[in-house]
Short mmCIF file of C-alpha atoms in Angstrom, two decimals:
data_model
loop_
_atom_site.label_atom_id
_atom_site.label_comp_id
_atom_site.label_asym_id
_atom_site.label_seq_id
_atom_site.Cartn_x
_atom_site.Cartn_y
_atom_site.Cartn_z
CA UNK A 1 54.86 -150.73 -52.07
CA UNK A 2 57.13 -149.80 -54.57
CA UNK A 3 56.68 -145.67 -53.59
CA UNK A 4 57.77 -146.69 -50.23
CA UNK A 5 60.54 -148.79 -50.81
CA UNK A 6 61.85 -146.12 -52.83
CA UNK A 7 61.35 -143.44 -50.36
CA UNK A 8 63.51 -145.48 -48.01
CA UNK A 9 66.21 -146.37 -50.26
CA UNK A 10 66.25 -142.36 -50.56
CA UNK A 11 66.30 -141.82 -46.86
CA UNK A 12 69.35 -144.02 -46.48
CA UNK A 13 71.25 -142.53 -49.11
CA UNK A 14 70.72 -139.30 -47.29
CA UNK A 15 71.61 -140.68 -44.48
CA UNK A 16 74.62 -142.00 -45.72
CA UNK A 17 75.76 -139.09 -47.85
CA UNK A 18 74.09 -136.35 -45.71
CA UNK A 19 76.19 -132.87 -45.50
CA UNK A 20 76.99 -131.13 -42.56
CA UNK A 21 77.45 -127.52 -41.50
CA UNK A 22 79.65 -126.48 -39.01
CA UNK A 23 78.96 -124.49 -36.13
CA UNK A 24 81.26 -122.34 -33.98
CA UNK A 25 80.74 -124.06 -31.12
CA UNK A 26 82.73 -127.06 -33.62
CA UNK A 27 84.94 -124.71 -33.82
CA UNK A 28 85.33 -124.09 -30.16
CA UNK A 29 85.42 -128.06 -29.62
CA UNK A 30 88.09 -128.65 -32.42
CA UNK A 31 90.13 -126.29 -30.78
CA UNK A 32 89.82 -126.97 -26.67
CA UNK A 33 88.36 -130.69 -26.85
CA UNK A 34 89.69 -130.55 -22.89
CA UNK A 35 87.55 -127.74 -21.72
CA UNK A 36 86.12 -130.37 -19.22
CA UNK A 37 89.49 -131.66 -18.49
CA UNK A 38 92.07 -134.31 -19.86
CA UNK A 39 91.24 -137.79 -20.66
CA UNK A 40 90.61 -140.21 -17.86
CA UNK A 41 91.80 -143.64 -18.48
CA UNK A 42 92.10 -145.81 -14.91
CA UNK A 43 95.12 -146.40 -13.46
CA UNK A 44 97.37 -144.47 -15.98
CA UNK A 45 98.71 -140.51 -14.36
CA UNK A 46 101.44 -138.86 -14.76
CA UNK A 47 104.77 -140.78 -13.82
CA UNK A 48 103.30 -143.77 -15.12
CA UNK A 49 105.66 -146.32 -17.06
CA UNK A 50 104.38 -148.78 -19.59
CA UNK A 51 106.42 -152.20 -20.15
CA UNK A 52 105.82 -155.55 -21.49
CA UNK A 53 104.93 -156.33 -17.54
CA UNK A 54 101.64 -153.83 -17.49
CA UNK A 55 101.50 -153.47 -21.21
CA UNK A 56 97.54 -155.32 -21.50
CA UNK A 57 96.49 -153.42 -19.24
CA UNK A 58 96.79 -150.16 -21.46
CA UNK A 59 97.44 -151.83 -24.53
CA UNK A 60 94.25 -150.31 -26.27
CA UNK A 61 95.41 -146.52 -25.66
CA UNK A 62 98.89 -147.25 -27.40
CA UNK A 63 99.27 -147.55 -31.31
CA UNK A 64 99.92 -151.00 -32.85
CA UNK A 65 103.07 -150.29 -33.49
CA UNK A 66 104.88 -148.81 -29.99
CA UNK A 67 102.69 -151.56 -28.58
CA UNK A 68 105.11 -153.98 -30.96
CA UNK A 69 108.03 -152.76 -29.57
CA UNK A 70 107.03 -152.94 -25.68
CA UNK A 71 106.09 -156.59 -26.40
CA UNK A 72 109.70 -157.14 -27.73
CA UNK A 73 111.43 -154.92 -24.67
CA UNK A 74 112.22 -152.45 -27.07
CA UNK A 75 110.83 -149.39 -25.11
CA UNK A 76 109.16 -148.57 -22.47
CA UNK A 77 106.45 -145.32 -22.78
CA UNK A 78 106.59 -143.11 -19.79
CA UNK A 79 103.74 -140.98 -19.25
CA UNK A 80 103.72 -137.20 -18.64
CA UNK A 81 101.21 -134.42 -17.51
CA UNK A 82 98.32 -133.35 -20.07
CA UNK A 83 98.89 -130.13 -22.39
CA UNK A 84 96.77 -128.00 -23.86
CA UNK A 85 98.38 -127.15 -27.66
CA UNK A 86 95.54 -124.65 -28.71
CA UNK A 87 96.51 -123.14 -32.17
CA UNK A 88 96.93 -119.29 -32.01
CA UNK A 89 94.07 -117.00 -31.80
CA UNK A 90 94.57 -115.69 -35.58
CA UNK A 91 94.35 -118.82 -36.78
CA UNK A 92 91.15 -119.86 -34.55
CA UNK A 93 89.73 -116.69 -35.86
CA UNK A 94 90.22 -117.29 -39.30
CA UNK A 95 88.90 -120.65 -39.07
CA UNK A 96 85.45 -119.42 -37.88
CA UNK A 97 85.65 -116.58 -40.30
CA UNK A 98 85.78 -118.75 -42.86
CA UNK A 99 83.24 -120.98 -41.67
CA UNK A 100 81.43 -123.28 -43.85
CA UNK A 101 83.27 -122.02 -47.26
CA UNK A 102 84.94 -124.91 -47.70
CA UNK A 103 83.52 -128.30 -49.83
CA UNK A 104 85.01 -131.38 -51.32
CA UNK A 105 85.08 -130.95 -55.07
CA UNK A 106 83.77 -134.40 -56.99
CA UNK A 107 87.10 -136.41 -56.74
CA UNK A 108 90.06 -137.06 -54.53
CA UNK A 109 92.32 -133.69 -54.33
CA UNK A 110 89.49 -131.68 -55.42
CA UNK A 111 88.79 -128.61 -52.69
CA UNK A 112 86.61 -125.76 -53.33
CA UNK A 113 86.10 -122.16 -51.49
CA UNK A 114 88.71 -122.80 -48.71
CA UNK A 115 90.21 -119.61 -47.99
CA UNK A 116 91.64 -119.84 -44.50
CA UNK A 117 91.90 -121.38 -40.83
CA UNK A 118 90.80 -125.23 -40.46
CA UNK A 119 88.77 -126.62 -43.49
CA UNK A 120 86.86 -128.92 -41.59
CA UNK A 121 86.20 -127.93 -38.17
CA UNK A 122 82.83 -130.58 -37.38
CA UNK A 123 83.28 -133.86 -35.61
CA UNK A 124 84.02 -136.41 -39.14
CA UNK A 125 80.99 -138.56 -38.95
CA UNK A 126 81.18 -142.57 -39.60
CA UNK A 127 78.51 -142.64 -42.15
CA UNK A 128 80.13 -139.94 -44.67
CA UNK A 129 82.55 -141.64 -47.05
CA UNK A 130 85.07 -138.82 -47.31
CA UNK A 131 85.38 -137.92 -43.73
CA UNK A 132 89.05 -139.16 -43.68
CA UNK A 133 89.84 -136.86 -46.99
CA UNK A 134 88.12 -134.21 -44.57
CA UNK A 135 90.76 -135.15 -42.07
CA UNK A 136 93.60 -134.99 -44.56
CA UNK A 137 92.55 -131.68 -45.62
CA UNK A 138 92.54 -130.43 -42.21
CA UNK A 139 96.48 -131.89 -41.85
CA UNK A 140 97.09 -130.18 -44.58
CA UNK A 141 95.70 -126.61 -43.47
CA UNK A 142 96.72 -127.23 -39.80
CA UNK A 143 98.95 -124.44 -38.04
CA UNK A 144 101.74 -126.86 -37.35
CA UNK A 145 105.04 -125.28 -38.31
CA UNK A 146 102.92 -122.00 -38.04
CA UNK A 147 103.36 -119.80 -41.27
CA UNK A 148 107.32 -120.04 -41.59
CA UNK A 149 109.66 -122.06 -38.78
CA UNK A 150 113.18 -122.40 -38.97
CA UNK A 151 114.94 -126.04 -37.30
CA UNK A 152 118.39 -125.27 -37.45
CA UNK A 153 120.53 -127.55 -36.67
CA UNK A 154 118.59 -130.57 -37.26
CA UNK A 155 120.20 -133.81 -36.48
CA UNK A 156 119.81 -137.19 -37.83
CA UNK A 157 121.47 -140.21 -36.39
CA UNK A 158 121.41 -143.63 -38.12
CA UNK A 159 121.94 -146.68 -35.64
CA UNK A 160 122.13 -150.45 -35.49
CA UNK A 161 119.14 -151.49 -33.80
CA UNK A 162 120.68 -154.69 -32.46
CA UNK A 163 123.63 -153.05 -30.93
CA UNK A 164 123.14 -149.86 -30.30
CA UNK A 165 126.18 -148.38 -32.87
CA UNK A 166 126.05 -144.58 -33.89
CA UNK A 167 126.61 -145.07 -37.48
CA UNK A 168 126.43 -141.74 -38.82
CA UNK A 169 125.48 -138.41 -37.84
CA UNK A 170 124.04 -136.08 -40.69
CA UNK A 171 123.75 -132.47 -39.63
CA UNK A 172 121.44 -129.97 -41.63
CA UNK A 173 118.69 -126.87 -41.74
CA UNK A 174 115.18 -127.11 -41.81
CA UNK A 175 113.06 -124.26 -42.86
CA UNK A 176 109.35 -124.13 -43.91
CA UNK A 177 107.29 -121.21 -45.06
CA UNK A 178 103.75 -120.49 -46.02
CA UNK A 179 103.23 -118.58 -49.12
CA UNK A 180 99.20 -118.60 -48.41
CA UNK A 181 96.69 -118.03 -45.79
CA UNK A 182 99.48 -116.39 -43.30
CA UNK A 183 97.68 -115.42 -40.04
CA UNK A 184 100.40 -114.66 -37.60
CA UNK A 185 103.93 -113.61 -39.41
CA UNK A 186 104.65 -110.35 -41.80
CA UNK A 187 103.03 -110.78 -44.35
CA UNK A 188 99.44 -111.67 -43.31
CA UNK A 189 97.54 -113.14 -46.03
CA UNK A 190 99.89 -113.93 -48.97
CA UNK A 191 103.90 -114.13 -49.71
CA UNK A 192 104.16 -112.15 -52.51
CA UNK A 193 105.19 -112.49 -55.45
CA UNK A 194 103.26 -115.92 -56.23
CA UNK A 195 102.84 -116.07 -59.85
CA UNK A 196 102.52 -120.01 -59.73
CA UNK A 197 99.81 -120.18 -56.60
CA UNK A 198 101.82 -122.16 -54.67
CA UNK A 199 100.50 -123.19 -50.94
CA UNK A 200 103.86 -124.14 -49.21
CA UNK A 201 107.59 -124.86 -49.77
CA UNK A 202 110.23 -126.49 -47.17
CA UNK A 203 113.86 -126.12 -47.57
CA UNK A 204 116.70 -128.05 -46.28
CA UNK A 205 120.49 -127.39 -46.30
CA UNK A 206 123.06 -130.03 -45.39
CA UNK A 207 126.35 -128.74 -43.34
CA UNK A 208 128.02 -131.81 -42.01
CA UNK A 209 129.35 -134.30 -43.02
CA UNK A 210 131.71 -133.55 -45.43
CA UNK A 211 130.72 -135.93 -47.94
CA UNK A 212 127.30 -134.68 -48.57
CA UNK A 213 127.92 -130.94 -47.74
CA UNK A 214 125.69 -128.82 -49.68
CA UNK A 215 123.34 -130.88 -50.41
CA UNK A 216 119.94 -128.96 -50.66
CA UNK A 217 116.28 -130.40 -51.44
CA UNK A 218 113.37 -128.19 -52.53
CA UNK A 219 110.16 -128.91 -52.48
CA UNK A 220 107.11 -126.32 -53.11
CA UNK A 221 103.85 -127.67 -53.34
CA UNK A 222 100.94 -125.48 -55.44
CA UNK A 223 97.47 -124.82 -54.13
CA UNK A 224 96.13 -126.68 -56.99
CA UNK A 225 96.04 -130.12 -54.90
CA UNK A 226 96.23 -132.05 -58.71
CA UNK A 227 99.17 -130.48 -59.77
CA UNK A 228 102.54 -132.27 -58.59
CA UNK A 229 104.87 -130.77 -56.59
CA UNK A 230 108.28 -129.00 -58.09
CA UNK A 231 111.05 -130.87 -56.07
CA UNK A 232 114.72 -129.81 -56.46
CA UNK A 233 117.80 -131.43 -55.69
CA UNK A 234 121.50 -130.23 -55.34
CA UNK A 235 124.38 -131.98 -54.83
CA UNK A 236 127.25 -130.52 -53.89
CA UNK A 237 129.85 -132.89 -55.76
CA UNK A 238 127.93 -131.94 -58.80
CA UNK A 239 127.30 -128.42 -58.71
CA UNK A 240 123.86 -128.22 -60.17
CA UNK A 241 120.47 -128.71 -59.45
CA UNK A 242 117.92 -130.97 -60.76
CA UNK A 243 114.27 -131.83 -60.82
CA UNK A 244 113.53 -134.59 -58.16
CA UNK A 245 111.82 -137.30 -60.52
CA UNK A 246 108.43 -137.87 -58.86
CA UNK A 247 108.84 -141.40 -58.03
CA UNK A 248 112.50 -140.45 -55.93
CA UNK A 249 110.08 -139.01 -53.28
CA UNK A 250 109.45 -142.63 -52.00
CA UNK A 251 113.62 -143.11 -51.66
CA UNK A 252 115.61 -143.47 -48.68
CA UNK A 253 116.78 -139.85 -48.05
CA UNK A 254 120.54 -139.45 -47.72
CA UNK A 255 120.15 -142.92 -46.48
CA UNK A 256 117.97 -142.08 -43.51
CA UNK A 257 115.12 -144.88 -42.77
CA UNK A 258 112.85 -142.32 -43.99
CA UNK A 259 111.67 -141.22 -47.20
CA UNK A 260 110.61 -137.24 -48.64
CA UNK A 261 107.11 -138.45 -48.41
CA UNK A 262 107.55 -139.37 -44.54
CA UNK A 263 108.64 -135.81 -43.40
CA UNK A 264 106.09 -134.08 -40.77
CA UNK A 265 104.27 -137.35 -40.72
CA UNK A 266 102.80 -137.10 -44.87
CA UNK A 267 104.62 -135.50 -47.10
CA UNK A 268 102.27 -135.54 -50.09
CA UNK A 269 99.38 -134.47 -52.05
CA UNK A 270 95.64 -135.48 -50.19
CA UNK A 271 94.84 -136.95 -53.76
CA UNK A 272 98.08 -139.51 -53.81
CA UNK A 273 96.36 -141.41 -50.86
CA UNK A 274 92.90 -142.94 -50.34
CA UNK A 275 91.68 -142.19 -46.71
CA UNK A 276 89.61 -143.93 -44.63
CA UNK A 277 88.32 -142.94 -41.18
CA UNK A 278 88.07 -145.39 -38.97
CA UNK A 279 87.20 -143.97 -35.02
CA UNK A 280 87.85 -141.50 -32.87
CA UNK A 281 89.32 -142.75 -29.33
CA UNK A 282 92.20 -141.91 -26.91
CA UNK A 283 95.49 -142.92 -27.48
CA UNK A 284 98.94 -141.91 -26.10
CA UNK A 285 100.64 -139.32 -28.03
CA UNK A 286 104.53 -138.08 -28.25
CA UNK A 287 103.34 -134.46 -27.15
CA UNK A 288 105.41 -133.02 -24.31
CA UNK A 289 106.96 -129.89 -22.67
CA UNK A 290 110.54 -129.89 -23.55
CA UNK A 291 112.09 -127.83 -20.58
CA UNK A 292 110.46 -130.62 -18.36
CA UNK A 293 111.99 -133.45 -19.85
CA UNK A 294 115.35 -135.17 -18.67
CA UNK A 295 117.47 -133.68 -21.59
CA UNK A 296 121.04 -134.59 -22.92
CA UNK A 297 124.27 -133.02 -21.58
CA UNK A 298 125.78 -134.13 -25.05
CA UNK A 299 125.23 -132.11 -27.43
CA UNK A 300 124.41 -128.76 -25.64
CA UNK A 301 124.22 -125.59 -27.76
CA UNK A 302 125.82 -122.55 -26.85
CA UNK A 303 122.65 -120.99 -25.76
CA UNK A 304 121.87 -123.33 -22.68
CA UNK A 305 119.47 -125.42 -25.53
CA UNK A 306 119.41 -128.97 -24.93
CA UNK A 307 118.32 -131.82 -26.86
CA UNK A 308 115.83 -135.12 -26.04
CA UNK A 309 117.78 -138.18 -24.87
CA UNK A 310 117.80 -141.22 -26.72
CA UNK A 311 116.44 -144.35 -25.13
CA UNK A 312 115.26 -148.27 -25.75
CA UNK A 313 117.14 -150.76 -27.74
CA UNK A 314 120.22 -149.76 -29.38
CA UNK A 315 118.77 -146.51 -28.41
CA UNK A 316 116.38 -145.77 -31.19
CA UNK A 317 113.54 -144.71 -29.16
CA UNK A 318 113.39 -141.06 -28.03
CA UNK A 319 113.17 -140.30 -24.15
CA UNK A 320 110.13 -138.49 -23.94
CA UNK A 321 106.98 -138.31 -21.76
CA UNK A 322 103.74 -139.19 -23.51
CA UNK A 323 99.81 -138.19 -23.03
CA UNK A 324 96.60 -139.36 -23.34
CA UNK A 325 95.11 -137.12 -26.57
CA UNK A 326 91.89 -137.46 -28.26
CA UNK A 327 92.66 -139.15 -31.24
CA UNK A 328 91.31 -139.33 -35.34
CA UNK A 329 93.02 -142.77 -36.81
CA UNK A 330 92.81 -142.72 -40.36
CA UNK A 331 94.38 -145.53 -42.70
CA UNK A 332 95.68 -144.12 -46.13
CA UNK A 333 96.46 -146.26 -48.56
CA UNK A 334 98.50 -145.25 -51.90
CA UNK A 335 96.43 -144.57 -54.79
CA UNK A 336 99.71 -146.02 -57.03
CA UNK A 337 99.73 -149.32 -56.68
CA UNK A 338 103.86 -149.91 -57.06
CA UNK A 339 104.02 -147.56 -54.13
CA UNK A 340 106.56 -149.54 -51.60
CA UNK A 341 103.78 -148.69 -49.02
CA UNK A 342 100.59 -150.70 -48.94
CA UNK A 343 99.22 -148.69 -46.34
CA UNK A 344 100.33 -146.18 -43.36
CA UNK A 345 97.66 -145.55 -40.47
CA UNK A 346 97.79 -142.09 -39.10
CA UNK A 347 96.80 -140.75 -35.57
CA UNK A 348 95.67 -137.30 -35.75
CA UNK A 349 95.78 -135.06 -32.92
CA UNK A 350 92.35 -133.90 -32.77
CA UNK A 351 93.20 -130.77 -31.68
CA UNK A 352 96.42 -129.95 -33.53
CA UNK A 353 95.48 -132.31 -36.80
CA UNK A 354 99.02 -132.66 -36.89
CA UNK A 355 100.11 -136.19 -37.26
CA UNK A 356 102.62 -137.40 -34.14
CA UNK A 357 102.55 -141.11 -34.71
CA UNK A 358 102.08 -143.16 -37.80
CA UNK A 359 102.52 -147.32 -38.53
CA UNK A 360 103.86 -147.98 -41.70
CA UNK A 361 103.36 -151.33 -43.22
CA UNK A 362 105.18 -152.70 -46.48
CA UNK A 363 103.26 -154.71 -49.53
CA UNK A 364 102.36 -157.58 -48.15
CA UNK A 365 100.78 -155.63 -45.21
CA UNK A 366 103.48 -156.55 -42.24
CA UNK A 367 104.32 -153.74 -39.85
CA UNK A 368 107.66 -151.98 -41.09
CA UNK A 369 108.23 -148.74 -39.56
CA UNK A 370 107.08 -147.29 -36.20
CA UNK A 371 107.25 -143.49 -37.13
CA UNK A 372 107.44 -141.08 -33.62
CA UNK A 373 107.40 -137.57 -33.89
CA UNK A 374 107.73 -135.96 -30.58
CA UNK A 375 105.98 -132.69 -30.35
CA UNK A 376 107.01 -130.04 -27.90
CA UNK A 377 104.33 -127.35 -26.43
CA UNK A 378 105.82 -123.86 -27.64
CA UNK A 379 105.63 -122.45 -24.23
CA UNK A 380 107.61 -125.24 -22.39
CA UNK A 381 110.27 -124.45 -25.53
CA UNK A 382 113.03 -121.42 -26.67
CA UNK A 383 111.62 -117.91 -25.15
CA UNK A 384 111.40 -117.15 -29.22
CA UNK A 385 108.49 -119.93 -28.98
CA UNK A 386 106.20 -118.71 -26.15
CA UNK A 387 102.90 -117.96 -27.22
CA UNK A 388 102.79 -118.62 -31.11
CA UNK A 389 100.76 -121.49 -30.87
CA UNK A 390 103.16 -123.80 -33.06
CA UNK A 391 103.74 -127.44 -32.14
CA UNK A 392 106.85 -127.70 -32.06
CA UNK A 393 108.63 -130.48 -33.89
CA UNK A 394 111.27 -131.74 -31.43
CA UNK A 395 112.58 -135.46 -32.10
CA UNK A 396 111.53 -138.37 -33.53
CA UNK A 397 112.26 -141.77 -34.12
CA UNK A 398 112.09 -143.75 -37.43
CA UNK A 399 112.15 -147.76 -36.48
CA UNK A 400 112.58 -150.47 -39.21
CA UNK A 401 111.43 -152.86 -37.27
CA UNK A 402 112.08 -155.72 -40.43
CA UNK A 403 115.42 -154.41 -40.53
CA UNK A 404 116.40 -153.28 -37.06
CA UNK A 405 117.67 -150.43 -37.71
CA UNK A 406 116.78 -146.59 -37.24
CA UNK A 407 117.15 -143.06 -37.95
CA UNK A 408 116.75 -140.86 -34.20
CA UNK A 409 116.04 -136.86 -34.72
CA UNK A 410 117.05 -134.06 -32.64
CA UNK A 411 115.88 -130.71 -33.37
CA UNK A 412 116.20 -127.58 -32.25
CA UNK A 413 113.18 -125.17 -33.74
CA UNK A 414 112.26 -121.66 -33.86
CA UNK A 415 108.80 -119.90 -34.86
CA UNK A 416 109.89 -117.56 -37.09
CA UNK A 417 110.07 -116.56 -40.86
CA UNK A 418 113.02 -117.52 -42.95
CA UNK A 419 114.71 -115.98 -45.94
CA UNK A 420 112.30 -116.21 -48.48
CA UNK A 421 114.55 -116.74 -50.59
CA UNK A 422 115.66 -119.55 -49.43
CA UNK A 423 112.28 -121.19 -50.95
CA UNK A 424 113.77 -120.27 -54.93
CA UNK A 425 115.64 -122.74 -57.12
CA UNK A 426 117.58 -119.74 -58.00
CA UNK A 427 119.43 -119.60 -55.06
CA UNK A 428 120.49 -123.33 -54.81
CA UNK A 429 122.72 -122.51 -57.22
CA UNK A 430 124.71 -120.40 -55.24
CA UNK A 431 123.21 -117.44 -53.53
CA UNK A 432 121.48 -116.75 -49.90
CA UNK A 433 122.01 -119.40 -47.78
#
C-alpha cells in the first residue's frame, strides 16, 4: 500500500512539474494562431460600439479595467477589422532554429541556453508553476520595437480628467536598440563593441518645453537578468548626468501618470516580479491599422503623418478601433514589498507577446491605472514601416482613475536603427544627439 501510494504521489508531481518540448508546429501556432480565421464572438463585427448600454453583453472579452470606465461613461470601445501582426520571417526563423535551447534556471531571473527568436514558443500549460515567468521571458525576447526603432517626436499630454484641460504638452525622442540577437537590421547577430553583455538600451531626449529641455534618460539593461539595470539621468539645468537610484524607476516621470517601469507595458527585470498565469481567452485589444483610423487634423507633420485622436472624458481615452486577439493574462506582483504597486495584470498578445493593455492596482489592491497602448500594424503605417514585422507603438493612454487625471501619447515611429551612440552615457554629456 505504501509502494503505491508513493508511486502516485510521484505521478502527480510529474504531472504537475512535467517539462515540455516544443515543436515547430508551436512555433507555427505562436506565430499565425488565426490560420483558421479571427475570433468569433456573437454579435460583436467590425463597426461595433461598446457602451455602458450593451456593455454585459461583451463585458467578458474587455479587461477589468476599460470595462470600469464604460460603466462610468468614460469611453466607449469601437471595434475594428481583425489583423494579422506576424513577426518577421528572420525572427520566426530564428525562433525555430533555436528550438528547445532555452530552460528556466532554478530561480526567478535565471535563463539558460537562449540564444535567439521566442524563448518559449509551446502553449504555457496550467499545471506548470512557471508558465507565467515563461510568458515574461517571451515579452522580453519578443520582436516588438524590432532590433532598433526610432519615435521621434513623441508626445505626451497631461489632462484633467474631470474637465477635459490640456495641462501640459511635453515633446521628446524615443529610440530603442538591440545590442543582441539582431535578426533583421545591420548588424545581424550582435552590436559590437559589448564589453558589458548588455541585451537592450532605450534612449530618450526631451525638446520642448523649455523648462525641461535636454533632459535625457538612459537606461541599458544587461543580459544577465540578476544584474540591475544602469539608468542615467540628465538634466539640462544641471549640466551633468547621474545614476538613476534604483528605487526612482517607480517615480512619476517628468510628472507624467506613468512611471520608467510602465514604459512598453513592463519596464523591468523578469526577476523583480512574481508571475502567475492565469488563462488563455479572447479579449479586445488596442491593435489597429493606423491609415484606417479617423486621425487628427491638429497636429499634422510636414510629411502628410497624422496622429490618433483623443476621445472619452476629458479626452483621455485614445480614438482607436479595437479587436478581438487571443489573449495570455498574467498577474505580476512585485517581488519588493514597498513597491507602490501591489499587483499589475498583463494581457499578452499571444501572437506578438507584446503587452497592449495592463490594470494597475495600488497597495491595498483597488484599481488605479487603466494602461492602453495602442498598437499599429506596420503595413497600415509610414512606407518606412511596410513589411518589418514591428508592432508599432502608436498612442496610449495612462488613466488614474483614483485621481482623474491622465497622461494621452501620440507617436509617430519608424523601424529603423538609431545612432548607436545615442545608447552611451558619454554622449549625454554633450555629443551626438
Amino acid at each position: 500500500m505504501k509502494r503505491r501510494k508513493l508511486a502516485i504521489t510521484i505521478a502527480l508531481m510529474g504531472t504537475t512539474f512535467v517539462s515540455y518540448a516544443a515543436t515547430e508546429a508551436d512555433v507555427d501556432q505562436a506565430f499565425n494562431p488565426y490560420k483558421n480565421g479571427a475570433p468569433n464572438i456573437q454579435g460583436l463585427t467590425p463597426g461595433t460600439v461598446i457602451n455602458k448600454t450593451n456593455l454585459a453583453q461583451f463585458e467578458k472579452y474587455i479587461d477589468k479595467g476599460n470595462a470600469f470606465a464604460i460603466k462610468n461613461g468614460w469611453y466607449e470601445i469601437k471595434v475594428g477589422k481583425h489583423s494579422n501582426f506576424a513577426p518577421h520571417a528572420s525572427y520566426i526563423a530564428e525562433t525555430k532554429k533555436n528550438l528547445n535551447k532555452t530552460k528556466l534556471g532554478p530561480k526567478l531571473g535565471d535563463i539558460e541556453g537562449y540564444a535567439g527568436g521566442l524563448p518559449f514558443p509551446e502553449e504555457p500549460k496550467t499545471n506548470d508553476p512557471r508558465a507565467g515567468e515563461k510568458l515574461a521571458w517571451n515579452f522580453k525576447y519578443n520582436f516588438g520595437a524590432g532590433d532598433g526603432s526610432k519615435y521621434d517626436p513623441f508626445f505626451y499630454q497631461f489632462r484633467n480628467m474631470n474637465d477635459g484641460k490640456l495641462e501640459r504638452v511635453i515633446k521628446f525622442s524615443y529610440n530603442v536598440q538591440k545590442h543582441k540577437f539582431r535578426v533583421r537590421q545591420e548588424p545581424i547577430g550582435e552590436m559590437l563593441p559589448n564589453p558589458s553583455e548588455l541585451f537592450r538600451s532605450f534612449y530618450i531626449k526631451v525638446s520642448e518645453p523649455q523648462d525641461v529641455k535636454d533632459t535625457q534618460l538612459l537606461i541599458q539593461r544587461y543580459l544577465d537578468d540578476n544584474k540591475l539595470d544602469d539608468a542615467y539621468l540628465y538634466l539640462g539645468f544641471q549640466r551633468r548626468v547621474r545614476r538613476l537610484a534604483t528605487g526612482q524607476t517607480t517615480d512619476p516621470f517628468l510628472g507624467t501618470d506613468l512611471m520608467i517601469e510602465d514604459f512598453e507595458g513592463y519596464n523591468a527585470r523578469v526577476s523583480d516580479t512574481n508571475w502567475k498565469y492565469k488563462e488563455t481567452t479572447t479579449v479586445l485589444l488596442p491593435m489597429y491599422n493606423h491609415n484606417e483610423l479617423p486621425l487628427a487634423e491638429e497636429g499634422k507633420e510636414s510629411d502628410g503623418y497624422k496622429y490618433v485622436a483623443s476621445t472619452g472624458q476629458g479626452n483621455c481615452f485614445v480614438d482607436i478601433t479595437w479587436q478581438p486577439r487571443k489573449v495570455y493574462v498574467v498577474e505580476g506582483s512585485p517581488v519588493k514589498d514597498n513597491h507602490p504597486v501591489s499587483k499589475r495584470v498583463f494581457y499578452i498578445d499571444a501572437q506578438t507577446f507584446t503587452i497592449p493593455q495592463i490594470n494597475i492596482y495600488d497597495r491595498k489592491g483597488e484599481l488605479w491605472k487603466i494602461w492602453t497602448i495602442g498598437l499599429s500594424h506596420p503595413d497600415q503605417h509610414l512606407p518606412v514601416n511596410k513589411g518589418t514585422g514591428v508592432p508599432l507603438f502608436d498612442s496610449f493612454s495612462m488613466v488614474d482613475v483614483q485621481s482623474k487625471h491622465c497622461t494621452v501619447g501620440l507617436i509617430r515611429g519608424e523601424v529603423k536603427q538609431p545612432d548607436p551612440r545615442l545608447f552611451t552615457v558619454q554622449q549625454m554629456r554633450g555629443g551626438t544627439n
